[in-house]
Short mmCIF file of C-alpha atoms and ligand atoms in Angstrom, two decimals:
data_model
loop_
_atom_site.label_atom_id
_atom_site.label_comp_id
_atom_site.label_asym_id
_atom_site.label_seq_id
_atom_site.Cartn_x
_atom_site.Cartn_y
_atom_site.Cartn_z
CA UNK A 1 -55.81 -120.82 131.90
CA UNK A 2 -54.98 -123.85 133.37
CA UNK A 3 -51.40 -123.63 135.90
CA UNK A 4 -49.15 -126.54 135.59
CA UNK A 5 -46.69 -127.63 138.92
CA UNK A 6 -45.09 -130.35 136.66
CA UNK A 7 -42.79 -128.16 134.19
CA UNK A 8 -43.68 -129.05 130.25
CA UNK A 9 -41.55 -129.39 127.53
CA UNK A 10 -42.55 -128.11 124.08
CA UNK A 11 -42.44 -131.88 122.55
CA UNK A 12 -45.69 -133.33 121.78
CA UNK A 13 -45.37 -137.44 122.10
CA UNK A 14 -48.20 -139.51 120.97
CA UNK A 15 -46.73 -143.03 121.14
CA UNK A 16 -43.49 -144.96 121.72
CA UNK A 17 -41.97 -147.76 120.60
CA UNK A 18 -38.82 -149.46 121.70
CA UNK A 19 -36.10 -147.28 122.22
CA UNK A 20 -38.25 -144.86 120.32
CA UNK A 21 -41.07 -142.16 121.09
CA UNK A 22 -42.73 -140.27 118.50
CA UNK A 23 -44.64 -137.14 118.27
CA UNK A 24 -48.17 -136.09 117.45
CA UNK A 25 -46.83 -135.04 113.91
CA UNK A 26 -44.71 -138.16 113.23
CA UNK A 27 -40.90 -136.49 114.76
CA UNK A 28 -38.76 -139.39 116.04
CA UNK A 29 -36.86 -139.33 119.14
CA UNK A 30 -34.32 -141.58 120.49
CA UNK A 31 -35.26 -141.65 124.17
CA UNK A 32 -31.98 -141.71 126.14
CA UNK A 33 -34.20 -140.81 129.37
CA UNK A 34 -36.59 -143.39 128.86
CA UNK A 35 -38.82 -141.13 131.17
CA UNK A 36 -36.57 -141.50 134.24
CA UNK A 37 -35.61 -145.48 133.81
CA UNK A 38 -39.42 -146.88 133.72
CA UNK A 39 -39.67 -148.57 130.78
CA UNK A 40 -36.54 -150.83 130.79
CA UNK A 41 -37.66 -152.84 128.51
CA UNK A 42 -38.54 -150.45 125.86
CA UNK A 43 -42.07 -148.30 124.86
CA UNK A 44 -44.79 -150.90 124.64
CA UNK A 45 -43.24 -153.68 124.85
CA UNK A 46 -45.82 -156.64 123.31
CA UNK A 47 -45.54 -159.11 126.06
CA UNK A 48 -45.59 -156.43 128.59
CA UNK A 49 -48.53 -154.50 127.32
CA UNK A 50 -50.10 -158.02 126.23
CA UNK A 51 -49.80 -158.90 130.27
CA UNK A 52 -51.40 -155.71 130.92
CA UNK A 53 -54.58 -155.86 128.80
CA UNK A 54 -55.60 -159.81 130.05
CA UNK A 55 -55.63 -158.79 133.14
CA UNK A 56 -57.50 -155.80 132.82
CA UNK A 57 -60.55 -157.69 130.82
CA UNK A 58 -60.19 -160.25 134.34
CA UNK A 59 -60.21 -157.90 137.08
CA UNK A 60 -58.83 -154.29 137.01
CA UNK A 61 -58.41 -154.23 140.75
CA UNK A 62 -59.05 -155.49 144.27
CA UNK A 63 -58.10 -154.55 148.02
CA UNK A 64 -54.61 -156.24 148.72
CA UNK A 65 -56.23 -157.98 151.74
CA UNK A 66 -57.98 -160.37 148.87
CA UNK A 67 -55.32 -162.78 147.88
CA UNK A 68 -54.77 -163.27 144.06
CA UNK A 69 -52.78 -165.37 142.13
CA UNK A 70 -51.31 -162.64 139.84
CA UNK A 71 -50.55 -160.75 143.10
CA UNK A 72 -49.00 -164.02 144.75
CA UNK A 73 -46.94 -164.54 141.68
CA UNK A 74 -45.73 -161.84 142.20
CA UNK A 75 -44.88 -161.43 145.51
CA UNK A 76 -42.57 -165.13 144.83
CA UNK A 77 -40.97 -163.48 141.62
CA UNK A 78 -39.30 -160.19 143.85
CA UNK A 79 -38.56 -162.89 146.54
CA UNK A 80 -36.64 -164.93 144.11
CA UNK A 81 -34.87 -161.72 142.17
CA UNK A 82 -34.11 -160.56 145.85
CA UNK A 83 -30.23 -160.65 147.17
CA UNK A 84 -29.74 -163.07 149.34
CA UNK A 85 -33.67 -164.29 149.20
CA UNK A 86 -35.10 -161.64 151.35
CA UNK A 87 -38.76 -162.84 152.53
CA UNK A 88 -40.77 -160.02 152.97
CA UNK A 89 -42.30 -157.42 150.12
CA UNK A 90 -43.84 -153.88 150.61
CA UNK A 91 -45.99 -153.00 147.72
CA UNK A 92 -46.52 -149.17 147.14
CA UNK A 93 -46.89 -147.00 144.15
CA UNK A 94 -44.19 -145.17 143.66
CA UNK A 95 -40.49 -144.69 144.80
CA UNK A 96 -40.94 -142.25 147.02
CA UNK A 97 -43.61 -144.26 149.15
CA UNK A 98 -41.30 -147.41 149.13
CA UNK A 99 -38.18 -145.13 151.16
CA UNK A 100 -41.31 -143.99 153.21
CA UNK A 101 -42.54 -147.18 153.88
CA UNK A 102 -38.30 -148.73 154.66
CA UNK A 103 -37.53 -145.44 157.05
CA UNK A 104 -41.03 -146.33 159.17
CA UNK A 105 -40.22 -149.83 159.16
CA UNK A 106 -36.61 -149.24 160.35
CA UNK A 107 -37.46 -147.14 163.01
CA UNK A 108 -40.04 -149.43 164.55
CA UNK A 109 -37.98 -153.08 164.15
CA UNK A 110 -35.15 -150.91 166.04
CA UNK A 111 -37.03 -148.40 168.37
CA UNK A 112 -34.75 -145.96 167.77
CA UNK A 113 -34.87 -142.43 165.23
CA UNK A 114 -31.99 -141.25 163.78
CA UNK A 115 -32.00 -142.07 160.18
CA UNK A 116 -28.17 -141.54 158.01
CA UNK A 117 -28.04 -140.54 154.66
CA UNK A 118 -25.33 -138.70 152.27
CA UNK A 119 -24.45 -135.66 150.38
CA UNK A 120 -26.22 -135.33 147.32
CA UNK A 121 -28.81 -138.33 148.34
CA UNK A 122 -31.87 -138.45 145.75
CA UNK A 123 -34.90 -140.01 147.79
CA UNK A 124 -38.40 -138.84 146.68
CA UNK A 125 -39.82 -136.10 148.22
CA UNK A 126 -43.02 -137.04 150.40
CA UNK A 127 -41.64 -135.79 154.20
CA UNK A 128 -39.78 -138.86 155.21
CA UNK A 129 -37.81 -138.93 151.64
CA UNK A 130 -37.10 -135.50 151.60
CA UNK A 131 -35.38 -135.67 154.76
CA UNK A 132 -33.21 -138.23 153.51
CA UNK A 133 -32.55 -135.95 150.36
CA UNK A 134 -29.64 -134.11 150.22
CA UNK A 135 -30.29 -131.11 147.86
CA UNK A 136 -31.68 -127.90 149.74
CA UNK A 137 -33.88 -126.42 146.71
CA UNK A 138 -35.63 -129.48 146.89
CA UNK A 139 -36.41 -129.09 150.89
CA UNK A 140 -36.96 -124.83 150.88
CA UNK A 141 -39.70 -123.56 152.09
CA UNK A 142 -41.38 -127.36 153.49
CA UNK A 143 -39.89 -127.32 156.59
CA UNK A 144 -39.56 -128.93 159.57
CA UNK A 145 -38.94 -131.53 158.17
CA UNK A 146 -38.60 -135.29 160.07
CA UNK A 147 -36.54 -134.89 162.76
CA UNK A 148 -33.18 -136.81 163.32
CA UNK A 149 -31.85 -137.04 159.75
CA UNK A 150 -27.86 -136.66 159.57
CA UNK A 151 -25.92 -136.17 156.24
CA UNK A 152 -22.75 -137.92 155.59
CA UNK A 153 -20.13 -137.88 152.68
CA UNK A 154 -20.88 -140.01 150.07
CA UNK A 155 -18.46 -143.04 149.19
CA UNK A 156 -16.13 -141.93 152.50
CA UNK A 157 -16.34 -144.93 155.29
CA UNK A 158 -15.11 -142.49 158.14
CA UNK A 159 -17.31 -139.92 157.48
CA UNK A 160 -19.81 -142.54 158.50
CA UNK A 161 -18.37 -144.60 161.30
CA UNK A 162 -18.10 -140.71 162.99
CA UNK A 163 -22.14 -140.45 162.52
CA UNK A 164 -23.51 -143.76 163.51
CA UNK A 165 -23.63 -145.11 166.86
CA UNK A 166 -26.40 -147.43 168.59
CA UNK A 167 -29.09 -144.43 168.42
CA UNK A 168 -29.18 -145.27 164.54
CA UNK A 169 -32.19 -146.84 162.88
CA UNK A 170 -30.60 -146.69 159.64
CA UNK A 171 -28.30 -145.80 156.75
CA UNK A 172 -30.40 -145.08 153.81
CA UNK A 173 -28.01 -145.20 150.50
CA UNK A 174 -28.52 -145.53 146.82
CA UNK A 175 -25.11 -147.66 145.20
CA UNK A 176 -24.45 -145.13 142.41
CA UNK A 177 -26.18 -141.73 143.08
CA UNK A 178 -28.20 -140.87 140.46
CA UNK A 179 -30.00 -137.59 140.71
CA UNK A 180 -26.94 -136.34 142.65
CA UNK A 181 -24.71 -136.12 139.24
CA UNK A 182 -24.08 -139.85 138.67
CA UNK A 183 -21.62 -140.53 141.37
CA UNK A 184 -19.91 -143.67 141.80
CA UNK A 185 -18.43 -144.39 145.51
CA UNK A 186 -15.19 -146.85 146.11
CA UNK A 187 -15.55 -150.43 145.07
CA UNK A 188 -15.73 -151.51 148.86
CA UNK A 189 -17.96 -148.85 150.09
CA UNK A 190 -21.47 -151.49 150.02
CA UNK A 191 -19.42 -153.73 151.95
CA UNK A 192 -18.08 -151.50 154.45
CA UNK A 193 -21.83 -149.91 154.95
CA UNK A 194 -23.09 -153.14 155.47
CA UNK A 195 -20.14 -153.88 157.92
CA UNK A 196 -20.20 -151.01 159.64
CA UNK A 197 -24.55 -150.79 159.98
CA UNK A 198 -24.75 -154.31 161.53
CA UNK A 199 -22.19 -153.76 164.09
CA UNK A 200 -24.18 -151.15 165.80
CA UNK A 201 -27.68 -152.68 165.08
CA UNK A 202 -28.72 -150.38 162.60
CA UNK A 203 -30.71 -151.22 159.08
CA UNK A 204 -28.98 -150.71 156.39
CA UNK A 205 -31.58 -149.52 153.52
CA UNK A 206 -30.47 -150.06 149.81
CA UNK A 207 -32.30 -147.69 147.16
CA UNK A 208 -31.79 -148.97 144.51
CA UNK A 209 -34.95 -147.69 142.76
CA UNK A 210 -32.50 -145.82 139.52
CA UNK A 211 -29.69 -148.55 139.86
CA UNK A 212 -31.92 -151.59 139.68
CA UNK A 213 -33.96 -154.26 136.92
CA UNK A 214 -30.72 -154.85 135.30
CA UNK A 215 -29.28 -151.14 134.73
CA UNK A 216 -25.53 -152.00 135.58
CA UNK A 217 -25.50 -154.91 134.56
CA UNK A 218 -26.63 -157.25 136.98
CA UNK A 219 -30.42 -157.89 138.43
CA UNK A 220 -29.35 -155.15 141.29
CA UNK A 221 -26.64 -153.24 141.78
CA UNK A 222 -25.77 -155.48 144.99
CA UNK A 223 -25.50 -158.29 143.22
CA UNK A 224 -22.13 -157.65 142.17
CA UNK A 225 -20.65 -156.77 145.61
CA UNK A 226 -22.59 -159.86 147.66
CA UNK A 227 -24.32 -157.23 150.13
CA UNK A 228 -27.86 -158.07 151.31
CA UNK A 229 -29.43 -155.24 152.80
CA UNK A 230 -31.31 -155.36 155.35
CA UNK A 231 -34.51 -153.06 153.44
CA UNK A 232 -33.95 -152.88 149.70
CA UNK A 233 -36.23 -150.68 148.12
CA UNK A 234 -37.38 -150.37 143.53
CA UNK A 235 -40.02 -148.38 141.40
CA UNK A 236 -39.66 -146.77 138.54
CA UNK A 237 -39.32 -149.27 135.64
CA UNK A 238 -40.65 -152.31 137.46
CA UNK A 239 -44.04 -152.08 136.24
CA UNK A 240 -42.48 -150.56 132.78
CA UNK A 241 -44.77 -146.86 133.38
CA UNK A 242 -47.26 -148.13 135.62
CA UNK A 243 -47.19 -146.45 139.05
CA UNK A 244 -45.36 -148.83 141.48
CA UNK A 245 -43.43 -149.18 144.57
CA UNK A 246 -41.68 -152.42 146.43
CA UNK A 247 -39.91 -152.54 149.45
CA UNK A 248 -38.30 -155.91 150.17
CA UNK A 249 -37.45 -156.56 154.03
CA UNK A 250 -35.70 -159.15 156.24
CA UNK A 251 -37.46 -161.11 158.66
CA UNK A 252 -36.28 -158.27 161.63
CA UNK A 253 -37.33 -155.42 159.49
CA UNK A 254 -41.28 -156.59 158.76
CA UNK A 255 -43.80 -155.20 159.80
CA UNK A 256 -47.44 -156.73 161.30
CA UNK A 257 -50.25 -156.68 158.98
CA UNK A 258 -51.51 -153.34 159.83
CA UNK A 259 -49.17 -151.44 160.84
CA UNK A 260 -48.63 -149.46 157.88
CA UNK A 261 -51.06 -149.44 154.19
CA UNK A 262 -52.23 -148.42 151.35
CA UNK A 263 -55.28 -148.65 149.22
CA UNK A 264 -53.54 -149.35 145.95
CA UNK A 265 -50.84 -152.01 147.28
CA UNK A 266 -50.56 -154.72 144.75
CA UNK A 267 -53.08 -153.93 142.66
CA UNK A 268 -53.92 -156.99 139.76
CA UNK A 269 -52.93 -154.91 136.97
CA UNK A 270 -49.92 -153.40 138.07
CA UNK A 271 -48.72 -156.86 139.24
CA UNK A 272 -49.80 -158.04 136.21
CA UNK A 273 -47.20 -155.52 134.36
CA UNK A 274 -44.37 -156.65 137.33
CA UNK A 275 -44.68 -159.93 136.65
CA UNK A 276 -43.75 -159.36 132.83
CA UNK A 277 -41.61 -156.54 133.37
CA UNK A 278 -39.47 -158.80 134.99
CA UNK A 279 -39.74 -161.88 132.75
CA UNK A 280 -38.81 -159.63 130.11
CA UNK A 281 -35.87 -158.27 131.76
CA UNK A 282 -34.32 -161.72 132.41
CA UNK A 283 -35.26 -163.79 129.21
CA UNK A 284 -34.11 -161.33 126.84
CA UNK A 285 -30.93 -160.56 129.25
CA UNK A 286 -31.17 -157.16 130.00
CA UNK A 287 -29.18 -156.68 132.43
CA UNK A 288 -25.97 -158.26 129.83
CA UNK A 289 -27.02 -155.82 127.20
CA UNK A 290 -26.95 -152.84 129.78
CA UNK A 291 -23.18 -154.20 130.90
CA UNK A 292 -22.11 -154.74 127.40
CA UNK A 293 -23.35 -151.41 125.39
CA UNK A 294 -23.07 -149.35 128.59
CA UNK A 295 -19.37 -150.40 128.93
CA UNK A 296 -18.83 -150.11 124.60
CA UNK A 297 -20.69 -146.56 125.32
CA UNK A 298 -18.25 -145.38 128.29
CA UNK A 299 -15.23 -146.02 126.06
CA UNK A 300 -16.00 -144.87 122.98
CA UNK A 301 -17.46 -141.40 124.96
CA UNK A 302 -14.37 -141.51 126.64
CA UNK A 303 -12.20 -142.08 123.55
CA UNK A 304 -13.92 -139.45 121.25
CA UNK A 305 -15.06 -136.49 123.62
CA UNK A 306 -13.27 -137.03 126.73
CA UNK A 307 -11.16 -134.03 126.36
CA UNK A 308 -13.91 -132.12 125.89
CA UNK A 309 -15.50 -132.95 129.35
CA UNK A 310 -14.72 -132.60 132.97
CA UNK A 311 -15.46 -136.04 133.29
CA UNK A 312 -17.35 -139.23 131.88
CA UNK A 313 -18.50 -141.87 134.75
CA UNK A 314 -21.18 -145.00 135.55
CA UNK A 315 -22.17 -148.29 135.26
CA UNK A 316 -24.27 -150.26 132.77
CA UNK A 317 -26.56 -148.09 131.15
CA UNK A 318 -26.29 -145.65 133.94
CA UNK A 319 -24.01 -142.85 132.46
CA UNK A 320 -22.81 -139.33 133.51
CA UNK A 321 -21.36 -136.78 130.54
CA UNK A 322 -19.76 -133.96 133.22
CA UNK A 323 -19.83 -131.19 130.80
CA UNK A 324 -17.32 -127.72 131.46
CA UNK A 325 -20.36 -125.69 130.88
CA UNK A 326 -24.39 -125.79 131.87
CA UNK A 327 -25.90 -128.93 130.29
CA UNK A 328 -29.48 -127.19 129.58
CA UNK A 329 -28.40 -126.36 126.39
CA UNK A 330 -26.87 -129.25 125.30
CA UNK A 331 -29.88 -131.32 126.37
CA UNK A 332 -31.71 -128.43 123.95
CA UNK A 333 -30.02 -128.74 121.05
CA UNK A 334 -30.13 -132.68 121.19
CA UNK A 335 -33.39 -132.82 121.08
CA UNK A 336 -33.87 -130.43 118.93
CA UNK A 337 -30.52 -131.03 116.16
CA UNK A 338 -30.17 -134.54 116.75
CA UNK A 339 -33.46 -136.24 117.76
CA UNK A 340 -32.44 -137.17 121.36
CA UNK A 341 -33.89 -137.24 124.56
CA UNK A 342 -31.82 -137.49 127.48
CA UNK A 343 -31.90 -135.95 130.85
CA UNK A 344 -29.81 -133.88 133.03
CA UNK A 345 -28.36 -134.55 136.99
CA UNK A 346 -28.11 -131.50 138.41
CA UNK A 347 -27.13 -128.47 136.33
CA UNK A 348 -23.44 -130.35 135.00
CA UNK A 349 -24.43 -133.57 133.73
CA UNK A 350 -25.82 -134.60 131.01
CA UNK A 351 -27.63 -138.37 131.87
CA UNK A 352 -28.12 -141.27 130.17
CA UNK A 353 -30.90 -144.15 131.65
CA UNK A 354 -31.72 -145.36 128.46
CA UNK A 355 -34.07 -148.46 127.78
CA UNK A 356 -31.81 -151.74 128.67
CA UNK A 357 -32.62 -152.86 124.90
CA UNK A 358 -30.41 -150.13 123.17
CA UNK A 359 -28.20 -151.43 120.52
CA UNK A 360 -24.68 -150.07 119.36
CA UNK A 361 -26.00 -148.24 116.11
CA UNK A 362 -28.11 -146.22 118.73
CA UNK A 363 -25.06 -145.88 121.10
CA UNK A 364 -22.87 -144.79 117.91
CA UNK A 365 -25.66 -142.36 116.96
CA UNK A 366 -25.50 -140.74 120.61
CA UNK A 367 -21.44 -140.54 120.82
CA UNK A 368 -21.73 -138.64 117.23
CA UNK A 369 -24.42 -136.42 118.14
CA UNK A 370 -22.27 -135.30 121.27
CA UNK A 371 -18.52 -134.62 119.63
CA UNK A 372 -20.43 -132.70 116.85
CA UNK A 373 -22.55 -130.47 119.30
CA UNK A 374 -19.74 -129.92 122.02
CA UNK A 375 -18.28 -128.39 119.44
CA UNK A 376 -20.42 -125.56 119.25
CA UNK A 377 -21.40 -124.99 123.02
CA UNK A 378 -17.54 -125.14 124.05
C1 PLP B 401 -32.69 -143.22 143.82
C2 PLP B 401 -34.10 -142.70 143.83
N1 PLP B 401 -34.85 -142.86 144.94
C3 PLP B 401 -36.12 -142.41 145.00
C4 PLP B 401 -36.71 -141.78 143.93
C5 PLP B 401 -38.13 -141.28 144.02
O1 PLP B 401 -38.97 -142.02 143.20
P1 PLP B 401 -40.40 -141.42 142.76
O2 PLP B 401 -40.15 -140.28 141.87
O3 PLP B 401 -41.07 -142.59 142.08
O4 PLP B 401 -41.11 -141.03 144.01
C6 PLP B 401 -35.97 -141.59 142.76
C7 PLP B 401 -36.55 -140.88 141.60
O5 PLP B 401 -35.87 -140.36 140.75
C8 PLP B 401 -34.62 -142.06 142.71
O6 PLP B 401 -33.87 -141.90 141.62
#
């Protein structure tokens, strides 16, 4: 009997296709989780998958010390996506490793160790990430952890500014907390982080690994505030499945060849599926669909089962249905009465990361699915 440490779910898939998975014996799902935001631009998307097969019949990997073309490529493309044209790019393989890879850096272009994050933080969970996590049933039982890791309130300036001082490496901060229930800090708060992390010296290190490739609406999440971080740091979708890590860094925040590495860094193939993923995203305008559908989604959620929640919150297609009970069954019986995958954050909130090429029938499908089954689990 084989023992599992992933948990499994009793829903065999056997392929997907746009918005859509299916299962072994031909059940179709509407995948409102799109596995955790990594394929943003839908299951098997041609050009993506089309990407991914030429380069495998060329060269299916080599060192990252071997220069490429696929790999320069696309090394230029996150350069030119970056805010404010930040120079320097981290290649890892997954999101976890990218925080890993900005806390090291941060500590060593500033000599100094204590590392700020918030209240319901969402990291990864490799040693350095899960100190920055907030959530304790995440940490118990793996301690010590890092050392010097402080918690601050999330979206409150002052909380901060009585915290940092110039013993900080860095404040490490995702722009809408995903994990942590979908929570969405003051309009200013980017800006005042930013403000607030240069005057002492400190890095300031964006995750925007759930917020980014389009999800609210713009490229990243920073984009629509002006903030350029000093350490900005994506996975999930931006190889659309394939494992993958980047962490962009300004010129004070890079790192000598050498001083940190890993085997897989930049491998051809996985470039290969950046380098599409991202063509994809901005010549069939994602990031516009994700503003448009995800604002015609928060409304019409709003308008129809608003009373029937504690609350209904996000950006883009980054959405948060607070429910007044549990969410575990209501994730159940979607899947199971309605066809729908979606995922929870934490045990109120029912979460929606959807594939950025969701249309309005599938929205309307989703908003009707949820006034007819909070109905019953009320
Ligand atoms: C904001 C954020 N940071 C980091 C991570 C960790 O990424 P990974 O699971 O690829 O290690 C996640 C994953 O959910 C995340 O949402």
């Amino acid at each position: 009997m084989t023992n599992f440490i992933f948990s499994r779910k009793n829903i065999n898939i056997n392929h997907g296709k746009g918005v859509h998975l299916y299962t072994v014996d031909g059940t179709k799902y509407l995948d409102l989780g799109a596995s955790y935001a990594c394929v943003p631009a839908g299951h098997n998307h041609p050009h993506i998958i089309s990407a991914i097969q030429t380069q495998l019949e060329k060269l299916s990997y080599v060192q990252g010390s071997y220069p490429i073309s696929i790999r320069d490529d696309f090394y230029e493309k996150l350069v030119q996506i970056s805010p404010g044209n930040i120079q320097n790019v981290w290649l890892c393989n997954s999101g976890t490793e990218a925080n890993e890879a900005a806390i090291k850096f941060a500590r060593h272009a500033t000599q100094r160790s204590q590392i700020i994050s918030t209240r319901q933080a969402f990291h990864g969970r490799t040693m350095g990430s899960l100190s920055a996590t907030w959530k304790p049933t995440y940490k118990k039982g793996f301690g010590p952890l890092i050392p010097d890791f402080d918690f601050v309130t999330f979206g409150d300036i002052e909380s901060l500014t009585d915290s940092i001082s110039e013993d900080t490496a860095a404040v490490i901060v995702e722009p809408i907390q995903g994990e942590g229930g979908v929570n969405l800090p003051p309009s200013n708060y980017l800006q005042e982080v930013r403000k607030v992390t240069e005057e002492v010296g400190a890095a300031m290190i964006l995750d925007e690994i759930q917020t980014g490739l389009g999800r609210t609406g713009s490229f990243w999440n920073c984009n629509q505030t002006n903030v350029v971080p000093d350490i900005l740091t994506s996975a999930k979708g931006m190889a659309s499945g394939l494992p993958i890590g980047v962490t962009l860094c300004k010129d004070w925040i890079a790192e000598n060849p050498g001083d940190h590495g890993s085997t897989f860094s930049g491998g051809p193939v996985i470039c290969a599926a950046g380098n599409a993923t991202i063509d994809v995203i901005i010549n069939e305008n994602l990031p516009e669909n994700a503003s448009k559908i995800g604002s015609y989604l928060l409304k019409e959620l709003k308008d129809t089962i608003g009373s029937k929640t504690r609350d209904i919150r996000g950006s883009g297609l980054l959405l948060g249905i607070e429910v007044k009970r549990g969410s575990g069954p209501i994730l159940t019986k979607l899947a199971k009465d309605h066809g729908i995958l979606a995922l929870p954050a934490g045990k109120t909130v029912v979460r929606i990361l959807p594939p950025l090429t969701l249309n309005r029938s599938h929205a309307d499908d989703f908003i009707l699915a949820m006034n007819d089954l909070l109905e019953d689990v009320l």
